[in-house]
Amino acid sequence: MRRTWRAWLAAGVSGAALATALAVPAQAAADGTDRAAGTGRPDRGAATDRADRAAGTDGTADRGLPGAGAPGWHLTDTGSDARFRGLAAVSRRAAWVAGSGGTVLRTADGGRSWRDVSPAGAGELEFRDIEAFDGRRAVALAIGEGEASRISRTEDGGAHWTESFRNTDPRAFYDCVTFFDSRHGLAMSDPVDGKYRILSTGDGGSTWRVLPSDGMPAALPGEAGFAASGQCLVSSGPRDVWLATGGGATARVLHSADRGVHWTVTDTTLPGGDPARGVFGLAFRDRRHGLAVGGDYRADQQSPRAAAVSGDGGRSWRQANTPPPAYRSGVAWLPYSRSAALAVGPTGTDLTTDGGRNWRTIDTGSYDTVDCTPDAGCWVAGEQGRVARLDVQDRASSGRLSD
C-alpha cells in the first residue's frame, strides 16, 4: 500500500516520520562506512577555487546508506560541475541552486531534470546564496570584495535577470541574504568601519538601502561572516533575524527583532579564535528555537564542538551533548517536527531527533547546504554539481512516498 505525503501531512507527523525512517539505518551507516574527511573550503573569496571543486568524492553515489531502498539522499543529475552553496527549496518538486561560475539551476520535477537559468554575463561571479518565493521568483547573491558583491532577481523562472544591487564600497563583502516574506528582506556584509553592514529591501529585492549602523554592536577584531551555505543570515517570522559570525576570539550570534535596525549579540559554544573557525550555519524553527553549526573548516583540523542549541531566541547557547563528528556548514529543521533536524558538511549528514542535543551521522556524502519545505521536501547541494533530494520509503510497505 502506498502512502502519500498528503496523508503524512494531514496526520501532522511528517517530520517525526522522516526522523524515524532516517534514524533506523543511521548506526549501520556509521559502522559500515569510512568517515574520512572530505575536501573543499568554505572560503570567502570571489574567484572560484578550481582545485576545491575538483577534490573530494566523485559525485556519483553516496556511501553512507545501507542497501537499496534505504531512506536517504537521492542524487540528481544536474549536468554541472559547479559548487552549489546557494539552495532555495520551494517544494518536493521545485528547487533552485546557485554556485560557482555564475551558475543558477532550477528544477520543477523533483530533480529529474534541471534547467540552466544562469544570468547572462555572470560567468565570473560566485553565487553563494539564493532565496526563492516560488518557481518563478528568486533573488540571488554573488559574493566578493567591492563590485563582486551583487544581487540579482528574476520574476520569470530565470529567463531574465535584473541586477538590483552592486556594491561600490571596496571595504564591503556581502555574504548572505534572507527574506521575511515575499517583499521584506535583508543582506549582510562583513564589518565596515567596525560594524556589520545591513542592506534592506521592502519590494522583493527590486531596490536596496543600507540601514543605519547605530543599533549594530561592534564587531570583534578579525570577525566576519562565512559565505559557506547561505545560512549566515536567517530569519523566522515577520521580524526576527539572526547573523552568524566567525574568525574572532569567540564565535557569536547576533539577533534583531525589528528587521535589522537594532541588534543584540551572544557568545556561542562553537570554536573561535581562528579565521577558519566559527558559526557557519543557523536555523530557527520559530523565534525561540534555534540551531547553530560550524567548527573549523580545514580538513586537517578537528571540530569537537560543531553544534549548539538555543531555546530563547539566541540569547543563550548550549553545546550539543553529542555534536556532529566534524565541521558542518548547513542545518535545517525537518518540517512539522519540534525536535528533528539535519546538518550537512563535506564529510557527511547528521540527524538529531532531540532538538539538537545529540546528533548521529546518517550519510557520508559531501554537501554544503540543506533546506526543507512545508510539504516535507528536503534538498541538499554541494561540490561538483551535487544536488540531492531526500527519498524516504514507507517502512511498513516499502512503497515509495509519492506526491
Short mmCIF file of C-alpha atoms in Angstrom, two decimals:
data_model
loop_
_atom_site.label_atom_id
_atom_site.label_comp_id
_atom_site.label_asym_id
_atom_site.label_seq_id
_atom_site.Cartn_x
_atom_site.Cartn_y
_atom_site.Cartn_z
CA MET A 1 0.00 0.00 0.00
CA ARG A 2 1.41 3.41 -0.98
CA ARG A 3 1.21 6.27 1.47
CA THR A 4 1.18 9.81 0.13
CA TRP A 5 2.92 12.85 1.57
CA ARG A 6 -0.52 14.44 1.83
CA ALA A 7 -1.60 11.74 4.26
CA TRP A 8 1.53 12.22 6.37
CA LEU A 9 1.00 15.96 6.44
CA ALA A 10 -2.67 15.57 7.36
CA ALA A 11 -1.60 13.43 10.30
CA GLY A 12 0.84 16.16 11.33
CA VAL A 13 3.68 13.68 11.75
CA SER A 14 5.79 14.09 8.62
CA GLY A 15 8.80 15.44 10.50
CA ALA A 16 8.69 12.67 13.07
CA ALA A 17 8.16 10.06 10.36
CA LEU A 18 11.13 11.35 8.41
CA ALA A 19 13.27 11.34 11.53
CA THR A 20 12.23 7.79 12.42
CA ALA A 21 12.91 6.48 8.93
CA LEU A 22 16.29 8.16 8.82
CA ALA A 23 17.34 7.14 12.32
CA VAL A 24 16.90 3.40 11.75
CA PRO A 25 19.81 2.94 9.32
CA ALA A 26 21.96 5.58 10.97
CA GLN A 27 24.01 3.18 13.09
CA ALA A 28 24.58 0.86 10.16
CA ALA A 29 25.78 3.83 8.17
CA ALA A 30 28.17 4.89 10.90
CA ASP A 31 29.53 1.37 11.41
CA GLY A 32 29.82 0.32 7.78
CA THR A 33 31.35 3.33 6.09
CA ASP A 34 34.51 5.37 6.05
CA ARG A 35 34.33 8.77 7.73
CA ALA A 36 37.44 10.05 6.05
CA ALA A 37 37.49 13.81 5.77
CA GLY A 38 36.12 15.39 2.61
CA THR A 39 37.59 18.36 0.85
CA GLY A 40 36.59 21.85 -0.03
CA ARG A 41 36.99 25.19 1.66
CA PRO A 42 34.11 27.49 2.56
CA ASP A 43 36.37 30.37 1.59
CA ARG A 44 35.05 33.88 1.20
CA GLY A 45 36.96 34.81 -1.95
CA ALA A 46 35.08 35.78 -5.09
CA ALA A 47 37.08 33.68 -7.53
CA THR A 48 36.30 30.00 -7.97
CA ASP A 49 38.81 27.65 -6.38
CA ARG A 50 39.07 25.04 -9.12
CA ALA A 51 41.14 22.65 -7.05
CA ASP A 52 38.48 22.85 -4.36
CA ARG A 53 35.76 21.95 -6.84
CA ALA A 54 37.69 19.04 -8.28
CA ALA A 55 38.56 17.44 -4.97
CA GLY A 56 36.52 15.08 -2.82
CA THR A 57 34.02 12.43 -3.82
CA ASP A 58 33.30 11.61 -7.44
CA GLY A 59 29.71 12.80 -7.12
CA THR A 60 28.17 9.59 -8.43
CA ALA A 61 26.98 7.93 -5.22
CA ASP A 62 26.66 8.46 -1.51
CA ARG A 63 28.33 5.85 0.67
CA GLY A 64 26.58 6.23 3.99
CA LEU A 65 23.30 4.40 3.45
CA PRO A 66 22.93 0.61 3.63
CA GLY A 67 21.25 -1.26 0.84
CA ALA A 68 18.82 -0.39 -1.91
CA GLY A 69 15.61 1.18 -0.76
CA ALA A 70 17.03 2.72 2.42
CA PRO A 71 15.93 6.27 3.23
CA GLY A 72 18.46 8.89 2.29
CA TRP A 73 19.68 11.40 -0.27
CA HIS A 74 18.86 10.60 -3.88
CA LEU A 75 21.41 12.29 -6.13
CA THR A 76 20.06 14.08 -9.18
CA ASP A 77 21.87 14.70 -12.46
CA THR A 78 22.38 18.44 -12.69
CA GLY A 79 24.74 18.27 -15.67
CA SER A 80 27.02 20.77 -13.90
CA ASP A 81 30.32 20.66 -12.03
CA ALA A 82 29.71 23.94 -10.19
CA ARG A 83 29.88 24.08 -6.42
CA PHE A 84 26.41 24.92 -5.14
CA ARG A 85 26.44 26.69 -1.78
CA GLY A 86 23.20 28.54 -2.50
CA LEU A 87 19.99 26.49 -2.24
CA ALA A 88 16.33 27.50 -2.15
CA ALA A 89 13.87 24.63 -1.76
CA VAL A 90 10.36 25.60 -2.87
CA SER A 91 8.66 22.19 -2.58
CA ARG A 92 9.37 18.49 -3.04
CA ARG A 93 9.31 19.12 -6.78
CA ALA A 94 10.77 22.61 -7.15
CA ALA A 95 14.16 23.97 -6.07
CA TRP A 96 16.83 26.47 -7.09
CA VAL A 97 20.61 26.19 -6.65
CA ALA A 98 23.29 28.84 -7.17
CA GLY A 99 27.03 28.45 -7.20
CA SER A 100 30.42 28.97 -8.77
CA GLY A 101 30.95 30.21 -12.29
CA GLY A 102 27.81 32.34 -12.08
CA THR A 103 25.68 29.18 -12.25
CA VAL A 104 21.98 29.08 -11.34
CA LEU A 105 19.85 25.98 -11.96
CA ARG A 106 16.16 25.30 -11.40
CA THR A 107 14.06 22.11 -11.29
CA ALA A 108 10.29 21.74 -11.35
CA ASP A 109 10.08 17.94 -11.46
CA GLY A 110 11.80 16.79 -8.28
CA GLY A 111 15.29 16.88 -9.76
CA ARG A 112 14.65 14.59 -12.73
CA SER A 113 15.73 17.48 -14.94
CA TRP A 114 17.47 20.79 -14.30
CA ARG A 115 17.29 23.96 -16.37
CA ASP A 116 20.30 26.25 -16.57
CA VAL A 117 18.90 29.70 -15.83
CA SER A 118 22.20 31.45 -15.10
CA PRO A 119 22.17 35.23 -15.56
CA ALA A 120 23.77 36.38 -18.79
CA GLY A 121 27.38 37.51 -18.37
CA ALA A 122 27.66 36.14 -14.83
CA GLY A 123 30.43 33.64 -15.53
CA GLU A 124 32.94 35.42 -13.29
CA LEU A 125 30.56 35.72 -10.34
CA GLU A 126 30.46 33.49 -7.27
CA PHE A 127 26.86 32.92 -6.19
CA ARG A 128 26.66 31.80 -2.56
CA ASP A 129 23.01 32.39 -1.63
CA ILE A 130 19.63 32.28 -3.34
CA GLU A 131 16.16 32.92 -1.91
CA ALA A 132 13.10 31.80 -3.90
CA PHE A 133 9.48 32.77 -3.33
CA ASP A 134 8.16 30.18 -5.81
CA GLY A 135 9.18 28.51 -9.05
CA ARG A 136 9.37 31.83 -10.93
CA ARG A 137 10.59 34.46 -8.48
CA ALA A 138 14.05 34.33 -6.88
CA VAL A 139 16.83 36.61 -5.59
CA ALA A 140 20.49 35.54 -5.92
CA LEU A 141 23.53 36.95 -4.11
CA ALA A 142 27.04 36.97 -5.58
CA ILE A 143 29.84 37.49 -3.06
CA GLY A 144 33.23 39.16 -3.10
CA GLU A 145 35.04 42.38 -2.43
CA GLY A 146 33.75 45.59 -3.94
CA GLU A 147 31.70 45.19 -7.11
CA ALA A 148 31.91 41.39 -6.99
CA SER A 149 29.10 41.55 -4.41
CA ARG A 150 25.85 41.85 -6.35
CA ILE A 151 22.18 40.97 -6.03
CA SER A 152 20.05 39.89 -8.99
CA ARG A 153 16.38 38.97 -9.20
CA THR A 154 14.09 37.17 -11.62
CA GLU A 155 10.32 37.03 -11.97
CA ASP A 156 10.08 34.61 -14.89
CA GLY A 157 11.86 31.47 -13.70
CA GLY A 158 15.31 32.73 -14.59
CA ALA A 159 14.62 33.55 -18.23
CA HIS A 160 15.59 37.13 -17.45
CA TRP A 161 17.51 38.60 -14.52
CA THR A 162 17.75 42.18 -13.28
CA GLU A 163 20.73 43.35 -11.25
CA SER A 164 19.17 45.28 -8.36
CA PHE A 165 22.30 45.96 -6.28
CA ARG A 166 26.01 46.27 -6.96
CA ASN A 167 28.34 47.05 -4.09
CA THR A 168 30.56 50.07 -4.75
CA ASP A 169 32.35 50.15 -1.39
CA PRO A 170 35.67 48.26 -1.63
CA ARG A 171 35.55 47.67 2.13
CA ALA A 172 32.28 45.69 1.96
CA PHE A 173 31.96 41.96 1.28
CA TYR A 174 28.41 40.59 1.24
CA ASP A 175 27.87 37.04 2.48
CA CYS A 176 24.18 36.13 2.84
CA VAL A 177 20.61 37.25 2.14
CA THR A 178 17.30 36.33 3.80
CA PHE A 179 13.63 37.25 3.40
CA PHE A 180 10.86 37.57 5.98
CA ASP A 181 8.19 37.38 3.27
CA SER A 182 7.99 37.98 -0.47
CA ARG A 183 8.69 41.71 -0.05
CA HIS A 184 10.85 42.31 3.02
CA GLY A 185 14.42 41.05 3.21
CA LEU A 186 17.97 41.76 4.36
CA ALA A 187 21.50 41.13 3.15
CA MET A 188 24.62 41.35 5.28
CA SER A 189 28.21 42.38 4.67
CA ASP A 190 31.33 41.75 6.71
CA PRO A 191 32.15 44.64 9.04
CA VAL A 192 32.73 48.09 7.57
CA ASP A 193 34.08 50.68 10.00
CA GLY A 194 33.90 48.07 12.75
CA LYS A 195 30.25 47.02 12.31
CA TYR A 196 28.35 44.58 10.12
CA ARG A 197 26.62 46.36 7.26
CA ILE A 198 22.96 45.51 6.59
CA LEU A 199 21.02 46.06 3.36
CA SER A 200 17.22 46.19 3.44
CA THR A 201 14.53 45.78 0.80
CA GLY A 202 10.78 46.27 1.03
CA ASP A 203 9.86 45.46 -2.57
CA GLY A 204 11.02 41.88 -3.05
CA GLY A 205 14.61 42.78 -3.84
CA SER A 206 13.95 45.36 -6.57
CA THR A 207 15.70 48.09 -4.57
CA TRP A 208 18.03 48.03 -1.56
CA ARG A 209 19.22 50.56 1.00
CA VAL A 210 21.90 50.43 3.70
CA LEU A 211 20.41 50.53 7.19
CA PRO A 212 21.89 52.86 9.84
CA SER A 213 24.56 51.16 11.95
CA ASP A 214 23.61 52.85 15.25
CA GLY A 215 21.86 49.71 16.53
CA MET A 216 24.61 47.29 15.48
CA PRO A 217 27.13 46.10 18.13
CA ALA A 218 30.81 46.45 17.36
CA ALA A 219 32.46 43.54 15.61
CA LEU A 220 35.37 41.72 17.21
CA PRO A 221 38.83 42.09 15.67
CA GLY A 222 39.06 39.72 12.71
CA GLU A 223 35.37 38.80 12.91
CA ALA A 224 33.32 38.21 9.75
CA GLY A 225 30.59 36.04 8.25
CA PHE A 226 31.13 32.80 6.34
CA ALA A 227 29.58 32.57 2.87
CA ALA A 228 29.59 28.80 3.10
CA SER A 229 25.94 27.77 2.84
CA GLY A 230 23.68 30.79 2.55
CA GLN A 231 22.84 30.37 6.24
CA CYS A 232 24.94 33.04 7.94
CA LEU A 233 21.84 35.29 7.92
CA VAL A 234 18.48 33.63 8.62
CA SER A 235 15.00 34.80 9.60
CA SER A 236 11.90 33.36 11.23
CA GLY A 237 8.53 35.06 11.27
CA PRO A 238 7.85 38.64 10.19
CA ARG A 239 10.62 40.49 12.06
CA ASP A 240 13.25 38.22 13.71
CA VAL A 241 16.65 37.69 12.08
CA TRP A 242 19.95 36.16 13.22
CA LEU A 243 23.51 36.67 11.98
CA ALA A 244 26.30 34.10 12.44
CA THR A 245 29.93 35.09 12.92
CA GLY A 246 33.40 33.57 12.99
CA GLY A 247 37.04 34.49 12.77
CA GLY A 248 37.07 36.42 16.06
CA ALA A 249 38.11 35.43 19.56
CA THR A 250 34.67 33.84 20.09
CA ALA A 251 32.01 32.56 17.69
CA ARG A 252 28.94 34.74 18.13
CA VAL A 253 25.32 35.09 17.01
CA LEU A 254 23.61 38.48 16.60
CA HIS A 255 19.82 38.85 16.80
CA SER A 256 17.42 41.56 15.69
CA ALA A 257 13.69 41.61 16.48
CA ASP A 258 12.92 44.62 14.25
CA ARG A 259 14.17 43.57 10.82
CA GLY A 260 17.77 44.58 11.31
CA VAL A 261 17.52 48.01 12.92
CA HIS A 262 18.67 47.05 16.43
CA TRP A 263 20.80 44.03 17.36
CA THR A 264 21.96 42.12 20.43
CA VAL A 265 24.90 39.73 20.46
CA THR A 266 25.68 36.49 22.32
CA ASP A 267 28.72 34.24 22.52
CA THR A 268 28.18 30.63 21.46
CA THR A 269 30.00 27.45 22.46
CA LEU A 270 31.34 26.78 18.96
CA PRO A 271 35.08 27.06 18.33
CA GLY A 272 36.55 30.54 17.84
CA GLY A 273 39.92 32.21 17.99
CA ASP A 274 40.96 31.47 14.40
CA PRO A 275 39.97 32.82 10.96
CA ALA A 276 38.80 29.31 9.97
CA ARG A 277 36.52 28.76 12.98
CA GLY A 278 33.09 29.94 13.93
CA VAL A 279 29.37 29.57 13.31
CA PHE A 280 28.76 28.73 9.65
CA GLY A 281 25.04 27.95 9.60
CA LEU A 282 21.90 28.79 11.59
CA ALA A 283 18.32 27.50 11.57
CA PHE A 284 15.37 28.72 13.64
CA ARG A 285 12.08 26.80 13.51
CA ASP A 286 10.37 29.71 15.30
CA ARG A 287 11.53 32.85 17.07
CA ARG A 288 12.84 30.88 20.07
CA HIS A 289 14.25 27.51 19.00
CA GLY A 290 17.49 27.66 17.05
CA LEU A 291 20.43 25.52 15.97
CA ALA A 292 23.98 26.60 15.17
CA VAL A 293 26.58 24.51 13.35
CA GLY A 294 30.15 25.16 12.28
CA GLY A 295 33.58 24.38 13.64
CA ASP A 296 36.88 24.59 11.77
CA TYR A 297 36.51 24.17 8.01
CA ARG A 298 40.07 22.94 7.46
CA ALA A 299 40.00 19.23 6.68
CA ASP A 300 43.08 18.54 8.83
CA GLN A 301 41.62 20.21 11.93
CA GLN A 302 39.21 18.76 14.48
CA SER A 303 35.84 20.34 15.29
CA PRO A 304 34.86 18.82 18.66
CA ARG A 305 32.13 21.43 19.38
CA ALA A 306 30.48 21.68 16.00
CA ALA A 307 26.89 22.35 17.14
CA ALA A 308 24.90 24.29 19.72
CA VAL A 309 21.23 24.81 20.54
CA SER A 310 19.19 27.78 21.79
CA GLY A 311 15.73 27.80 23.35
CA ASP A 312 15.44 31.53 23.98
CA GLY A 313 15.81 33.14 20.59
CA GLY A 314 19.62 33.12 20.61
CA ARG A 315 20.07 34.94 23.93
CA SER A 316 21.99 31.89 25.15
CA TRP A 317 23.51 28.79 23.54
CA ARG A 318 24.18 25.31 24.92
CA GLN A 319 26.77 22.97 23.49
CA ALA A 320 25.36 19.78 21.99
CA ASN A 321 25.90 16.73 24.19
CA THR A 322 26.87 14.67 21.15
CA PRO A 323 27.75 17.05 18.32
CA PRO A 324 28.44 16.09 14.70
CA PRO A 325 31.87 14.47 14.39
CA ALA A 326 33.28 17.18 12.13
CA TYR A 327 32.75 20.65 10.70
CA ARG A 328 29.24 21.31 9.40
CA SER A 329 28.20 24.27 7.23
CA GLY A 330 24.43 23.84 6.80
CA VAL A 331 21.48 22.96 9.03
CA ALA A 332 17.69 22.74 8.63
CA TRP A 333 14.74 21.69 10.79
CA LEU A 334 12.57 18.91 9.42
CA PRO A 335 9.05 20.17 8.69
CA TYR A 336 6.31 19.63 11.26
CA SER A 337 8.76 18.41 13.88
CA ARG A 338 9.71 20.12 17.12
CA SER A 339 12.84 18.05 17.58
CA ALA A 340 14.26 16.72 14.29
CA ALA A 341 16.83 18.46 12.10
CA LEU A 342 19.60 17.73 9.60
CA ALA A 343 23.14 19.13 9.44
CA VAL A 344 25.50 18.78 6.47
CA GLY A 345 29.15 19.30 5.64
CA PRO A 346 31.98 17.94 3.47
CA THR A 347 32.16 14.67 5.45
CA GLY A 348 28.51 13.83 5.91
CA THR A 349 24.95 14.41 7.03
CA ASP A 350 23.86 14.21 10.67
CA LEU A 351 20.40 13.82 12.19
CA THR A 352 19.10 15.00 15.55
CA THR A 353 15.77 13.81 16.95
CA ASP A 354 16.01 15.62 20.30
CA GLY A 355 16.20 19.25 19.27
CA GLY A 356 19.94 19.42 18.66
CA ARG A 357 21.25 17.89 21.87
CA ASN A 358 22.54 14.75 20.17
CA TRP A 359 23.48 14.12 16.54
CA ARG A 360 24.07 10.89 14.56
CA THR A 361 25.78 10.58 11.18
CA ILE A 362 23.41 9.04 8.62
CA ASP A 363 25.30 9.66 5.38
CA THR A 364 28.90 10.37 4.35
CA GLY A 365 28.33 12.22 1.07
CA SER A 366 29.75 15.73 0.72
CA TYR A 367 27.21 18.58 0.87
CA ASP A 368 27.46 22.25 1.84
CA THR A 369 23.87 23.34 2.42
CA VAL A 370 20.42 21.91 3.21
CA ASP A 371 16.87 23.25 3.01
CA CYS A 372 13.43 21.76 3.79
CA THR A 373 9.92 22.79 2.74
CA PRO A 374 6.50 22.60 4.42
CA ASP A 375 5.41 19.76 2.12
CA ALA A 376 8.18 17.56 3.58
CA GLY A 377 10.68 18.16 0.81
CA CYS A 378 14.33 18.31 1.85
CA TRP A 379 17.20 19.12 -0.52
CA VAL A 380 21.00 19.33 -0.23
CA ALA A 381 23.64 20.79 -2.54
CA GLY A 382 27.41 20.93 -2.69
CA GLU A 383 30.57 20.40 -4.71
CA GLN A 384 30.88 19.04 -8.27
CA GLY A 385 27.27 19.78 -9.11
CA ARG A 386 25.93 17.56 -6.35
CA VAL A 387 22.24 18.15 -5.59
CA ALA A 388 20.08 15.56 -3.89
CA ARG A 389 16.53 15.20 -2.59
CA LEU A 390 15.54 13.24 0.48
CA ASP A 391 13.96 9.95 -0.55
CA VAL A 392 12.07 8.20 2.24
CA GLN A 393 10.09 4.97 1.84
CA ASP A 394 7.25 3.74 3.99
CA ARG A 395 8.97 1.10 6.10
CA ALA A 396 5.73 -0.77 6.67
CA SER A 397 5.03 -1.31 2.99
CA SER A 398 8.34 -0.47 1.25
CA GLY A 399 6.27 1.70 -1.07
CA ARG A 400 7.80 4.95 -2.23
CA LEU A 401 6.20 8.02 -0.71
CA SER A 402 4.58 9.85 -3.58
CA ASP A 403 3.18 13.30 -4.26
#
